[in-house]
GROMACS .gro file of N, CA, C and O in nm:
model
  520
    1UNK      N    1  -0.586  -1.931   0.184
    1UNK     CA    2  -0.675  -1.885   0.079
    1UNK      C    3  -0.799  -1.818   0.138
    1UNK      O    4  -0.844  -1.717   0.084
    2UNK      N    5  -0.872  -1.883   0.279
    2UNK     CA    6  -0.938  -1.785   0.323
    2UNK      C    7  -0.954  -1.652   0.342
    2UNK      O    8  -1.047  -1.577   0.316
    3UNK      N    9  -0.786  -1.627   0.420
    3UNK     CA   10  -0.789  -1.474   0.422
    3UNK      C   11  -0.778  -1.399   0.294
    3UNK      O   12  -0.791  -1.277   0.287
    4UNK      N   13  -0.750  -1.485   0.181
    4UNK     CA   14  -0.771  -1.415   0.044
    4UNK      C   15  -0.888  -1.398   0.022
    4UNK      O   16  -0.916  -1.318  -0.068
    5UNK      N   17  -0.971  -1.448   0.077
    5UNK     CA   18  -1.138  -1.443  -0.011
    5UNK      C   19  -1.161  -1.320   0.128
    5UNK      O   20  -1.221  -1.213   0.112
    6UNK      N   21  -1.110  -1.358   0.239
    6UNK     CA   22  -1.173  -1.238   0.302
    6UNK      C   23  -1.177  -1.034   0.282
    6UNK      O   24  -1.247  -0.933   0.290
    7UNK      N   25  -1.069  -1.079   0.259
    7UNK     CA   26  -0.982  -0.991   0.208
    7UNK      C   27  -1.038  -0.931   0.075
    7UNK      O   28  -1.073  -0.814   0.057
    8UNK      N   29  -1.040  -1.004   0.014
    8UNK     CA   30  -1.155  -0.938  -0.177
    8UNK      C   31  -1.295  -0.936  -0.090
    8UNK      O   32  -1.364  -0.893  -0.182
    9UNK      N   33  -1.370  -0.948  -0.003
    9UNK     CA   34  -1.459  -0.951  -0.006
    9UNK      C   35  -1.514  -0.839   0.086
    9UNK      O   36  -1.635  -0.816   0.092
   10UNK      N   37  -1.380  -0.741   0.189
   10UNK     CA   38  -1.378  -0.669   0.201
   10UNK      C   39  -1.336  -0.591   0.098
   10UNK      O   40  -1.434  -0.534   0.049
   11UNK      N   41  -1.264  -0.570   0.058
   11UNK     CA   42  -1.234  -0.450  -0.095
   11UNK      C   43  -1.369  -0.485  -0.154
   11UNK      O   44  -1.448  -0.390  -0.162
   12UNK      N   45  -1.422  -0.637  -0.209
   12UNK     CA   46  -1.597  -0.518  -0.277
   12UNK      C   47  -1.639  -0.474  -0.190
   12UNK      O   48  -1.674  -0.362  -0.228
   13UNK      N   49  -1.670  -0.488  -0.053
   13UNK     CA   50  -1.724  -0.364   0.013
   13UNK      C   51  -1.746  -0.259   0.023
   13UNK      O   52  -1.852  -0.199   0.011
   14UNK      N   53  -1.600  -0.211   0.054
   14UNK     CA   54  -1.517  -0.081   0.017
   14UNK      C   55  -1.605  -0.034  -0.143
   14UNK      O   56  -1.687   0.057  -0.155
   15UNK      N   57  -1.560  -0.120  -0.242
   15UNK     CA   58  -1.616  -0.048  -0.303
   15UNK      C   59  -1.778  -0.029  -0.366
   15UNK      O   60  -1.815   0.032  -0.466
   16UNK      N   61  -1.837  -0.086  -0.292
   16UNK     CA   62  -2.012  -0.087  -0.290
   16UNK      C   63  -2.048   0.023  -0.176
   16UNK      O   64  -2.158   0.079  -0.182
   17UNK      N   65  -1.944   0.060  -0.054
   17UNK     CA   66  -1.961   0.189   0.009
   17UNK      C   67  -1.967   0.311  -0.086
   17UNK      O   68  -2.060   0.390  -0.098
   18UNK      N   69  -1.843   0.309  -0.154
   18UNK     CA   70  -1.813   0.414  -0.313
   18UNK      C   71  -1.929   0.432  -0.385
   18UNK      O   72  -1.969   0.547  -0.408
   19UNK      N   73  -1.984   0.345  -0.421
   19UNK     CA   74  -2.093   0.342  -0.489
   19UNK      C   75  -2.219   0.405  -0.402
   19UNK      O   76  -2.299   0.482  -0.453
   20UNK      N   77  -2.225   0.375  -0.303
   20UNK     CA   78  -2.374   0.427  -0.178
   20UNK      C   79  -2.307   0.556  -0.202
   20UNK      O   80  -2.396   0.612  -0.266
   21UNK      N   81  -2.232   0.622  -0.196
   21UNK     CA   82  -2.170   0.770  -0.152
   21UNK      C   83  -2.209   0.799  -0.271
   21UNK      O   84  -2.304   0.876  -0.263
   22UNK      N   85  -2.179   0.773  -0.387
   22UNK     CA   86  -2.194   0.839  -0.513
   22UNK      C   87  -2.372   0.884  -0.530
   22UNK      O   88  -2.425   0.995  -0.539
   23UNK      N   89  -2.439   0.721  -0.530
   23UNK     CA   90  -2.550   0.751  -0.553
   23UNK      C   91  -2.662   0.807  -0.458
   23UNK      O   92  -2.744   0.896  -0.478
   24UNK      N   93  -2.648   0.756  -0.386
   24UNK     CA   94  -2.693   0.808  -0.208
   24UNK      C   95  -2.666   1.023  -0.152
   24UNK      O   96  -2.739   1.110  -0.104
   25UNK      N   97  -2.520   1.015  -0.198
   25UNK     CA   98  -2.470   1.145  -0.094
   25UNK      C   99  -2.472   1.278  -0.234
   25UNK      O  100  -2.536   1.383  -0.243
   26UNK      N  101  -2.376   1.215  -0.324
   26UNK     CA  102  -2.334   1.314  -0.465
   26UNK      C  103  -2.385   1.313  -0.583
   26UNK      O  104  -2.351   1.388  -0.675
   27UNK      N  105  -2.502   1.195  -0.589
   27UNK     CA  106  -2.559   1.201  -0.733
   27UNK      C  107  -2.580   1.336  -0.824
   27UNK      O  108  -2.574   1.318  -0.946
   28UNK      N  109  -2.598   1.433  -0.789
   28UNK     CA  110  -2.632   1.548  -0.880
   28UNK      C  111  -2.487   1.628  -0.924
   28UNK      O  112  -2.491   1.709  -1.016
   29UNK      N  113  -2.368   1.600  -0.856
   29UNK     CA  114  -2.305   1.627  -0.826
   29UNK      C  115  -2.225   1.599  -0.977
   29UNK      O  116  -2.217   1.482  -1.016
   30UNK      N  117  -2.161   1.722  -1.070
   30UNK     CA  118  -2.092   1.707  -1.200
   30UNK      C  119  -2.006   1.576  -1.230
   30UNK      O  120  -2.035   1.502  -1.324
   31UNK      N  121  -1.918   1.558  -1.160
   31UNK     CA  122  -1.869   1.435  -1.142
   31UNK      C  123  -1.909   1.262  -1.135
   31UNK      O  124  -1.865   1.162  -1.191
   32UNK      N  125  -2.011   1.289  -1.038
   32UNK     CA  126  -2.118   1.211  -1.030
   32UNK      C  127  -2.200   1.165  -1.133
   32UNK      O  128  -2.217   1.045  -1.154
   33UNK      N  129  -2.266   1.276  -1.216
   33UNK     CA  130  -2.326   1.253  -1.316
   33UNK      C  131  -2.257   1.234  -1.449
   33UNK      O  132  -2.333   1.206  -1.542
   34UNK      N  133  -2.122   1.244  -1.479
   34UNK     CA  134  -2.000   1.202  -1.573
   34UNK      C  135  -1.987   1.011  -1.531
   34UNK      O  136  -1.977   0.908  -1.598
   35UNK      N  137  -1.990   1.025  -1.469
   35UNK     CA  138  -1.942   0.826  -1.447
   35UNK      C  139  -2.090   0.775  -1.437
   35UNK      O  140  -2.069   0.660  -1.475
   36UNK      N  141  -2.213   0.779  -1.415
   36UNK     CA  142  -2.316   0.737  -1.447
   36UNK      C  143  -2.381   0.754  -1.566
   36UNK      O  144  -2.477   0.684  -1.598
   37UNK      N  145  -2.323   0.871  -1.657
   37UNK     CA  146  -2.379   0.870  -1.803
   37UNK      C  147  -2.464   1.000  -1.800
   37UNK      O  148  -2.471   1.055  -1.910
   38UNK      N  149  -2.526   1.059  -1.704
   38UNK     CA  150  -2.620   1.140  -1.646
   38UNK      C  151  -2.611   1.235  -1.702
   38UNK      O  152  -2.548   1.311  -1.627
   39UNK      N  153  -2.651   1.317  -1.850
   39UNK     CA  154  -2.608   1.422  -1.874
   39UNK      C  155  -2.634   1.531  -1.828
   39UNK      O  156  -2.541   1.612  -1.817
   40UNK      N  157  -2.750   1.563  -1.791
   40UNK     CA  158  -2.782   1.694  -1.701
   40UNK      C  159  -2.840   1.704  -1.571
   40UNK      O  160  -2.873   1.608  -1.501
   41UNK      N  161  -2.850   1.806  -1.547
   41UNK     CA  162  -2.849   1.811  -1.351
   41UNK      C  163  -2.980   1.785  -1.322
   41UNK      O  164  -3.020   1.743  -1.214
   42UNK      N  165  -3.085   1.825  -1.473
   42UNK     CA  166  -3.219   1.793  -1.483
   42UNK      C  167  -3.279   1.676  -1.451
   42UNK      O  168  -3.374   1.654  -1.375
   43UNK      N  169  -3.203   1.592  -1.527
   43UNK     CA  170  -3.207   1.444  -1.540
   43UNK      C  171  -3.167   1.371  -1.367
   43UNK      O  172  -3.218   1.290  -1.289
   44UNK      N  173  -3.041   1.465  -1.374
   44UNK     CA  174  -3.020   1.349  -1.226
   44UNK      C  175  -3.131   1.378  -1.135
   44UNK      O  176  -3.190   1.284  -1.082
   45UNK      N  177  -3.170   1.516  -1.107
   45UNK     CA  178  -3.261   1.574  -0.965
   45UNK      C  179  -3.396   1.468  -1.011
   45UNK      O  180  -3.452   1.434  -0.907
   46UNK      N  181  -3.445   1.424  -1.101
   46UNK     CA  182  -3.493   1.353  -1.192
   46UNK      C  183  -3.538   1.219  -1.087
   46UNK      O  184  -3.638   1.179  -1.027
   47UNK      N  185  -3.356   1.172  -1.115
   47UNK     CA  186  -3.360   0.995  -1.067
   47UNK      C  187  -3.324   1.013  -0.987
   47UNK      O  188  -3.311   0.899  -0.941
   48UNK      N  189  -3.261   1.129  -0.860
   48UNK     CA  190  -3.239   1.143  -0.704
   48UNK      C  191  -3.306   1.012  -0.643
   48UNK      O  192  -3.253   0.906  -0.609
   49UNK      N  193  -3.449   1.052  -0.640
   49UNK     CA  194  -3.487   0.966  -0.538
   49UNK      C  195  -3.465   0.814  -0.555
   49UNK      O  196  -3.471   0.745  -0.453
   50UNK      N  197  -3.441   0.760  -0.665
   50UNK     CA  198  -3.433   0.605  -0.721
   50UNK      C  199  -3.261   0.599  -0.713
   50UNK      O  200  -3.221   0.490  -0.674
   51UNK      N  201  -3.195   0.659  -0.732
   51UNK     CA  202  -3.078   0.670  -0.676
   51UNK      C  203  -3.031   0.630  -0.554
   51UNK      O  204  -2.959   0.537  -0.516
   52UNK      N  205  -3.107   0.747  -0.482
   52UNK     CA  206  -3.050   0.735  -0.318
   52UNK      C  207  -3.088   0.610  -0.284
   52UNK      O  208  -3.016   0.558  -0.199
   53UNK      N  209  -3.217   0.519  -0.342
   53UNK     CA  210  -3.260   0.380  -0.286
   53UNK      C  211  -3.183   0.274  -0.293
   53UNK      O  212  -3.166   0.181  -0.214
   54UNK      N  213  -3.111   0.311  -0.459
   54UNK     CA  214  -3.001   0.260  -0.503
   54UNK      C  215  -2.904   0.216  -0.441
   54UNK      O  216  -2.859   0.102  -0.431
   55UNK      N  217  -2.867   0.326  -0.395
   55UNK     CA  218  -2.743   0.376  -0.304
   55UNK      C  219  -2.730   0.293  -0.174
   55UNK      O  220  -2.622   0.260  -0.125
   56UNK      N  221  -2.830   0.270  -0.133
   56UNK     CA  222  -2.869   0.197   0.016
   56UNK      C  223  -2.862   0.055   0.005
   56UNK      O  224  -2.836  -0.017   0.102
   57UNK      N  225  -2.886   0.009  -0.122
   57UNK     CA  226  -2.919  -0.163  -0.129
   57UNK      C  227  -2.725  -0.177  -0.183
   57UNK      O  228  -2.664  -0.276  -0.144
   58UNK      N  229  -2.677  -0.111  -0.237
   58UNK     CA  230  -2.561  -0.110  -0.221
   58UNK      C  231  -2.443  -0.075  -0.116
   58UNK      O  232  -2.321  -0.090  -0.122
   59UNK      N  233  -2.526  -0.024  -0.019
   59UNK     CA  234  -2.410  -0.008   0.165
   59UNK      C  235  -2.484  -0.146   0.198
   59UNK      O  236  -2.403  -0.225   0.246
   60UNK      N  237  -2.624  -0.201   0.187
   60UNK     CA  238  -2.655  -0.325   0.254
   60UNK      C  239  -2.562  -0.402   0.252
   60UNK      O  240  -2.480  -0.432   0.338
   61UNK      N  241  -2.586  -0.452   0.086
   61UNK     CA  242  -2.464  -0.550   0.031
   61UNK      C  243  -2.353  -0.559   0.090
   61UNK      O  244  -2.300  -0.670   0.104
   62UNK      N  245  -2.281  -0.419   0.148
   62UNK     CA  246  -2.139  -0.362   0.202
   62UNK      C  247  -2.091  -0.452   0.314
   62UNK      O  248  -1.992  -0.522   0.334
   63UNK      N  249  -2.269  -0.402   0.417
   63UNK     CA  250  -2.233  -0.442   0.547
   63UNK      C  251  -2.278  -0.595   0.533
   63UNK      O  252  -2.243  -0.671   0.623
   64UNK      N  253  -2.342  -0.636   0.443
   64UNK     CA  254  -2.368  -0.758   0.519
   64UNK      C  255  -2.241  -0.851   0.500
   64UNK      O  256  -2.240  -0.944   0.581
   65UNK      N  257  -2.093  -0.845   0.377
   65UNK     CA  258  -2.041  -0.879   0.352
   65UNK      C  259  -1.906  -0.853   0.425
   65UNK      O  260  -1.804  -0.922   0.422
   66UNK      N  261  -1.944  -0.685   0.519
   66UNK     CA  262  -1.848  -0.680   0.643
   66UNK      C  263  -1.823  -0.740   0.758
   66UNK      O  264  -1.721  -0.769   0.820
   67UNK      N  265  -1.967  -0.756   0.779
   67UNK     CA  266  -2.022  -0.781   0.905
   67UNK      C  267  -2.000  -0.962   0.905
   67UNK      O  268  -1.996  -1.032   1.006
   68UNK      N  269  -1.986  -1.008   0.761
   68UNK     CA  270  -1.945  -1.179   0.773
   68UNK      C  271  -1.800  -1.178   0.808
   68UNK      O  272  -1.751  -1.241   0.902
   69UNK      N  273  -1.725  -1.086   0.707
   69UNK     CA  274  -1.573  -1.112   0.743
   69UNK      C  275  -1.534  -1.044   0.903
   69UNK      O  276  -1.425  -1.051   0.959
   70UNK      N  277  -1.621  -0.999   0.938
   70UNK     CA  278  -1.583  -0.944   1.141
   70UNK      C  279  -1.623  -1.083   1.197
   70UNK      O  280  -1.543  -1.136   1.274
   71UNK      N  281  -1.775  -1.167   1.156
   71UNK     CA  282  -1.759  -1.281   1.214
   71UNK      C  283  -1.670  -1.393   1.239
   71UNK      O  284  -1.666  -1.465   1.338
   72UNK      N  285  -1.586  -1.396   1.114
   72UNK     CA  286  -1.510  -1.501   1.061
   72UNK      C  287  -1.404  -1.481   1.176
   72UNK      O  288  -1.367  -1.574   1.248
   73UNK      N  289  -1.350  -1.325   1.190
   73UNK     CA  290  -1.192  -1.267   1.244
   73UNK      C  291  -1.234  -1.374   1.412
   73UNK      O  292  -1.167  -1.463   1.465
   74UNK      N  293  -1.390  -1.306   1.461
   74UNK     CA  294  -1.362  -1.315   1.567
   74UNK      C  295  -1.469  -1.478   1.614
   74UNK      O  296  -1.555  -1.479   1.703
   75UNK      N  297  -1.429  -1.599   1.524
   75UNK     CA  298  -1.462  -1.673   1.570
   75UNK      C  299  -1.577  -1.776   1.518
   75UNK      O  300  -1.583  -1.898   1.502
   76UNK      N  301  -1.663  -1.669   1.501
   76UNK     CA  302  -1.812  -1.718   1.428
   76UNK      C  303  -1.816  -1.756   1.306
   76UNK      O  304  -1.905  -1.700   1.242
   77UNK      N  305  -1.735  -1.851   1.232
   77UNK     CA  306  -1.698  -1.932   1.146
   77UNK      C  307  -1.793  -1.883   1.030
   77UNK      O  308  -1.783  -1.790   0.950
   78UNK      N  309  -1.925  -2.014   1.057
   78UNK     CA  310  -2.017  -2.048   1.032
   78UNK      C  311  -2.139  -1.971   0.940
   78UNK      O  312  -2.184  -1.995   0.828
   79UNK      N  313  -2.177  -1.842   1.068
   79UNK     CA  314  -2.199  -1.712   1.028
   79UNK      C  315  -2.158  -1.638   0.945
   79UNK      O  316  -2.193  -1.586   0.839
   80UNK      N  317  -2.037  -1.642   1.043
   80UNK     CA  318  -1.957  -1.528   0.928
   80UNK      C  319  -1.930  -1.554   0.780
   80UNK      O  320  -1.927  -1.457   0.703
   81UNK      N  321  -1.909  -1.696   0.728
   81UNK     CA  322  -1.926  -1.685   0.599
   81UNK      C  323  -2.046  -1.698   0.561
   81UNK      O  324  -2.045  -1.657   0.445
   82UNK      N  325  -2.133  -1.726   0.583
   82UNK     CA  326  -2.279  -1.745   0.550
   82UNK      C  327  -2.324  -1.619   0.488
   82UNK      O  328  -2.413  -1.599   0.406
   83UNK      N  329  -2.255  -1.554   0.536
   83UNK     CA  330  -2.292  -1.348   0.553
   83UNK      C  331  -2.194  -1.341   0.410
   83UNK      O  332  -2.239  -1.296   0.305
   84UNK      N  333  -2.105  -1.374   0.418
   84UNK     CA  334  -1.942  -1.278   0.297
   84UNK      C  335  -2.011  -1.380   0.220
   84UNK      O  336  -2.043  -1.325   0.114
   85UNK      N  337  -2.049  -1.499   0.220
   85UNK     CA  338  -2.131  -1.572   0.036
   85UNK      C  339  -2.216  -1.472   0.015
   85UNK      O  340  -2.219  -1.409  -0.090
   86UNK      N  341  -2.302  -1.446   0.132
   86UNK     CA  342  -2.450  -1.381   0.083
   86UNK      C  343  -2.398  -1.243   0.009
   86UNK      O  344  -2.403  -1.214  -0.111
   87UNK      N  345  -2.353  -1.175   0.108
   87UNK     CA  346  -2.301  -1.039   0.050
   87UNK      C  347  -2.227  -1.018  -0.080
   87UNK      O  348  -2.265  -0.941  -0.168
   88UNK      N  349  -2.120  -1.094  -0.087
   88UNK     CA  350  -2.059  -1.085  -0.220
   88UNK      C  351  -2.122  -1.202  -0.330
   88UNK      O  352  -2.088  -1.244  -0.441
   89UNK      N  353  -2.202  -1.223  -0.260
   89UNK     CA  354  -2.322  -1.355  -0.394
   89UNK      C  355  -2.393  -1.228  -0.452
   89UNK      O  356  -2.369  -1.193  -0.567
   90UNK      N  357  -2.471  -1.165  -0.379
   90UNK     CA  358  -2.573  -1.092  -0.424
   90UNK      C  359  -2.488  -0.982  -0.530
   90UNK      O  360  -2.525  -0.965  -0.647
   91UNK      N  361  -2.376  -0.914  -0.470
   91UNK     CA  362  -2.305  -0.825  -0.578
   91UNK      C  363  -2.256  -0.893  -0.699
   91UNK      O  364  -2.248  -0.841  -0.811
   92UNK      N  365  -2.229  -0.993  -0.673
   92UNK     CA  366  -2.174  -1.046  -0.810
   92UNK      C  367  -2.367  -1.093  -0.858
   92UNK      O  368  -2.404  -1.026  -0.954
   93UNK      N  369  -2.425  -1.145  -0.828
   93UNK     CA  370  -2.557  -1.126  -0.899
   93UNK      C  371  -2.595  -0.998  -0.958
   93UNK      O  372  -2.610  -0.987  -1.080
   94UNK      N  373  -2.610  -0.907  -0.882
   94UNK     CA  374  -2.606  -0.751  -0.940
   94UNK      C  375  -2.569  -0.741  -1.057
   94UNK      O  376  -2.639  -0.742  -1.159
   95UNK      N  377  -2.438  -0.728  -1.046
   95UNK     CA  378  -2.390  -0.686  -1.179
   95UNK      C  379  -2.413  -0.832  -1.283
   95UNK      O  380  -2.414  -0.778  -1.394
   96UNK      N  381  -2.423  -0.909  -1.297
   96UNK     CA  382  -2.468  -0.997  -1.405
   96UNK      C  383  -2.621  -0.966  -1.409
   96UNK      O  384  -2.669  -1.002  -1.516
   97UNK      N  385  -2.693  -0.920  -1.342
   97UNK     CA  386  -2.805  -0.864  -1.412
   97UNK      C  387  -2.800  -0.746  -1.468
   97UNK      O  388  -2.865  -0.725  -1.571
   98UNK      N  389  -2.709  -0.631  -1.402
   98UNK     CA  390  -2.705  -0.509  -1.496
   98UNK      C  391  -2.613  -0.583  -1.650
   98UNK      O  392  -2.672  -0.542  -1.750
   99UNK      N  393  -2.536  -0.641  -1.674
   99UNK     CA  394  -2.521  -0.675  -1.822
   99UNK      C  395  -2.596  -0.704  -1.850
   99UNK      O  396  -2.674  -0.613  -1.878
  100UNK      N  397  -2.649  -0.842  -1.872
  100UNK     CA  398  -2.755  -0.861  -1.949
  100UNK      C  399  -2.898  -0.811  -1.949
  100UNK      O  400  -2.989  -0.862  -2.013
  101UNK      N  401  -2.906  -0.714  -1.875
  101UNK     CA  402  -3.016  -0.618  -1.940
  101UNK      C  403  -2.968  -0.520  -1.987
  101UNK      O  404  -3.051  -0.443  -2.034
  102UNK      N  405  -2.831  -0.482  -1.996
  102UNK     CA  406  -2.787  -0.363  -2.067
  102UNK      C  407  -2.648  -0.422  -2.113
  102UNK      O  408  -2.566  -0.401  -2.024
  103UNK      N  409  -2.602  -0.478  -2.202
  103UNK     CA  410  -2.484  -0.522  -2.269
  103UNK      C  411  -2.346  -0.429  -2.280
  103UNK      O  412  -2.226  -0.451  -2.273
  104UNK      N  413  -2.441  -0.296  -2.304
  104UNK     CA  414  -2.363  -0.172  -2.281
  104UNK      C  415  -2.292  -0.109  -2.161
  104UNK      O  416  -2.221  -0.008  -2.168
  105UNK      N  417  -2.318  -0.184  -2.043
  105UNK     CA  418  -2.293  -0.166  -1.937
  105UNK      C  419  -2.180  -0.241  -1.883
  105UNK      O  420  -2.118  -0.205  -1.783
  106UNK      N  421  -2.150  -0.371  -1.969
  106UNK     CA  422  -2.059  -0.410  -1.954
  106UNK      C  423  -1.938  -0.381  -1.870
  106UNK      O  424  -1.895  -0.469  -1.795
  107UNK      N  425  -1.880  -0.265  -1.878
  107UNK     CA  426  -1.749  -0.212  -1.800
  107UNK      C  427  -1.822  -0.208  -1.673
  107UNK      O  428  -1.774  -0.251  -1.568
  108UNK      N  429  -1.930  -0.160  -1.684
  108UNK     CA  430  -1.975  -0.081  -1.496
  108UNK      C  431  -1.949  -0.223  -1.409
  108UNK      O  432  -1.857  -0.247  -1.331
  109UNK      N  433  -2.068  -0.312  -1.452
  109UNK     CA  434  -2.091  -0.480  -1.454
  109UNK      C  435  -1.957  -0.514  -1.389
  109UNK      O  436  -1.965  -0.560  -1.275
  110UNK      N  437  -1.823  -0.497  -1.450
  110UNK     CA  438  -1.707  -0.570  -1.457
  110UNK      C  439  -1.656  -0.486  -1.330
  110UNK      O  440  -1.595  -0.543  -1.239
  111UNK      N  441  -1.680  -0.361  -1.326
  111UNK     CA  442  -1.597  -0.326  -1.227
  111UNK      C  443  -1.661  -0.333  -1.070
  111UNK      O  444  -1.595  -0.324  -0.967
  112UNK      N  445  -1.815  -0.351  -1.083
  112UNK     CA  446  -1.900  -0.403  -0.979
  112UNK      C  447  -1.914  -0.522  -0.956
  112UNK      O  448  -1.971  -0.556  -0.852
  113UNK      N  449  -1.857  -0.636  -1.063
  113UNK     CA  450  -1.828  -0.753  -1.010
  113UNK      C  451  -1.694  -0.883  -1.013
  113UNK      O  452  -1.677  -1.001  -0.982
  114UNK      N  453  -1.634  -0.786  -1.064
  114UNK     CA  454  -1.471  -0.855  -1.030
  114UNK      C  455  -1.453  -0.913  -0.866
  114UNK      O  456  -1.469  -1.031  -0.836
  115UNK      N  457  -1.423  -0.819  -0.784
  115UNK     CA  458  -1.391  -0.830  -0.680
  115UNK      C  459  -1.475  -0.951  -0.569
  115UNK      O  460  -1.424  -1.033  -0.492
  116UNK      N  461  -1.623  -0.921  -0.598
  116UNK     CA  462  -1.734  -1.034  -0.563
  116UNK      C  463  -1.660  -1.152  -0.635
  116UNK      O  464  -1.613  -1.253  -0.581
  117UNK      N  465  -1.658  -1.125  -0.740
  117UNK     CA  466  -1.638  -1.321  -0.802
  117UNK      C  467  -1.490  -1.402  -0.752
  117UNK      O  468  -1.464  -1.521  -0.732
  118UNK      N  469  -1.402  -1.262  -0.741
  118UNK     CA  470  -1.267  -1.352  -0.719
  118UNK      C  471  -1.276  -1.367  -0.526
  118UNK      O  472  -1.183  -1.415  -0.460
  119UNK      N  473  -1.383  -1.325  -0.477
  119UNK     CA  474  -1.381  -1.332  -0.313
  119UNK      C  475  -1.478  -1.473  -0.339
  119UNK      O  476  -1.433  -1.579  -0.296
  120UNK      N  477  -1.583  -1.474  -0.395
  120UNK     CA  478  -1.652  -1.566  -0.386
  120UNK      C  479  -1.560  -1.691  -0.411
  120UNK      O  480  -1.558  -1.779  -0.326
  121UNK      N  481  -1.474  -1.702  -0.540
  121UNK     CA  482  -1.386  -1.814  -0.540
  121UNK      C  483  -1.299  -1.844  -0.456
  121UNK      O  484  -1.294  -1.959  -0.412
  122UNK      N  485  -1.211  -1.746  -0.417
  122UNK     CA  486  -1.140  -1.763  -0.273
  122UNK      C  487  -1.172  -1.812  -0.174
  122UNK      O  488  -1.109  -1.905  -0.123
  123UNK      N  489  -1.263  -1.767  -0.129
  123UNK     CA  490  -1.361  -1.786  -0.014
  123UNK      C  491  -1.378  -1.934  -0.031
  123UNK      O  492  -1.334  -2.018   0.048
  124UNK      N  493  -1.442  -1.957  -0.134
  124UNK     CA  494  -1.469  -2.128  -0.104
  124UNK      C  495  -1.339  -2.248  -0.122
  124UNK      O  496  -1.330  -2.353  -0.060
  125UNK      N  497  -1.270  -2.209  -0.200
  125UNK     CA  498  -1.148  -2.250  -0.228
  125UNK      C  499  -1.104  -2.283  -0.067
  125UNK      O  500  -1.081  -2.397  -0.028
  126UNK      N  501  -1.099  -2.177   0.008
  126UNK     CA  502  -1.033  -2.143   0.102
  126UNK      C  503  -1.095  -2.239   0.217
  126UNK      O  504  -1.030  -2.288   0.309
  127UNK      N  505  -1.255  -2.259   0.191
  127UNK     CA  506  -1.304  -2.319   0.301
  127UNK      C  507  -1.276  -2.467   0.262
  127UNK      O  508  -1.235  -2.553   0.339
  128UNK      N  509  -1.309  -2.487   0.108
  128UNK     CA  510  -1.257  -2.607   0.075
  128UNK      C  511  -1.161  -2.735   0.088
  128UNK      O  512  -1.171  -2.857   0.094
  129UNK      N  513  -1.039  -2.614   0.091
  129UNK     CA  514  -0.919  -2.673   0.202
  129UNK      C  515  -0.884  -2.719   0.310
  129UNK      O  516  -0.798  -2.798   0.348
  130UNK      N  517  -1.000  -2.628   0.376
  130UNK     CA  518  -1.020  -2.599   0.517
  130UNK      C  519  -0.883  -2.529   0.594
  130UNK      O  520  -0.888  -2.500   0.714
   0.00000   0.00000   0.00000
């Protein structure tokens, strides 16, 4: 069950990298501004800069939740999950604060924190067992 939680906890990674690229690299970008709601190019050049900041606290999240499951592979138990709770704690916190300050957000929420919650359960499940 470990390597299951490791495993989801790399895929949210993966996809909190997706997210840094979007908001970080392509925000203005037509596409970009279609899946954030963003209707005009006005608006995004707008929130660029709160974006790209965006963008960064979401590769943090990435690595710090990479950088636990590299500890785990090569040894550093201890660490290494200390890091994949923190990392995929904080994303699954994320998105339960973007719902309930925006109810409407719901889907984003769900698809930014599925992967965190079922690594977070794995993960401990997994250590649980030992």
């Amino acid at each position: 069950m470990l390597i299951v939680g490791l495993v989801l906890a790399a895929a949210a990674a993966a996809f909190h990298v997706f997210i840094f690229a979007l908001e970080s690299l392509k925000w203005t970008e037509p596409e970009t501004r279609k899946i954030f709601g963003v209707a005009s190019e006005a608006d995004a050049v707008t929130m660029k800069a709160l974006a790209f900041n965006q963008g960064f606290y979401n590769l943090f999240l990435a690595l710090t939740a990479l950088l636990g499951v590299g500890f785990v592979i090569i040894g550093f138990t201890t660490v290494g999950l200390t890091l994949v709770f923190a990392g995929t704690g904080m994303m699954l916190a994320a998105a339960l604060v973007l719902v309930l300050s925006d109810p409407s957000k719901l889907r984003a929420a769900a698809m930014q924190g599925t992967l965190p919650l079922l690594a977070v359960i794995a993960t401990a499940v997994g250590v649980a067992i030992g």
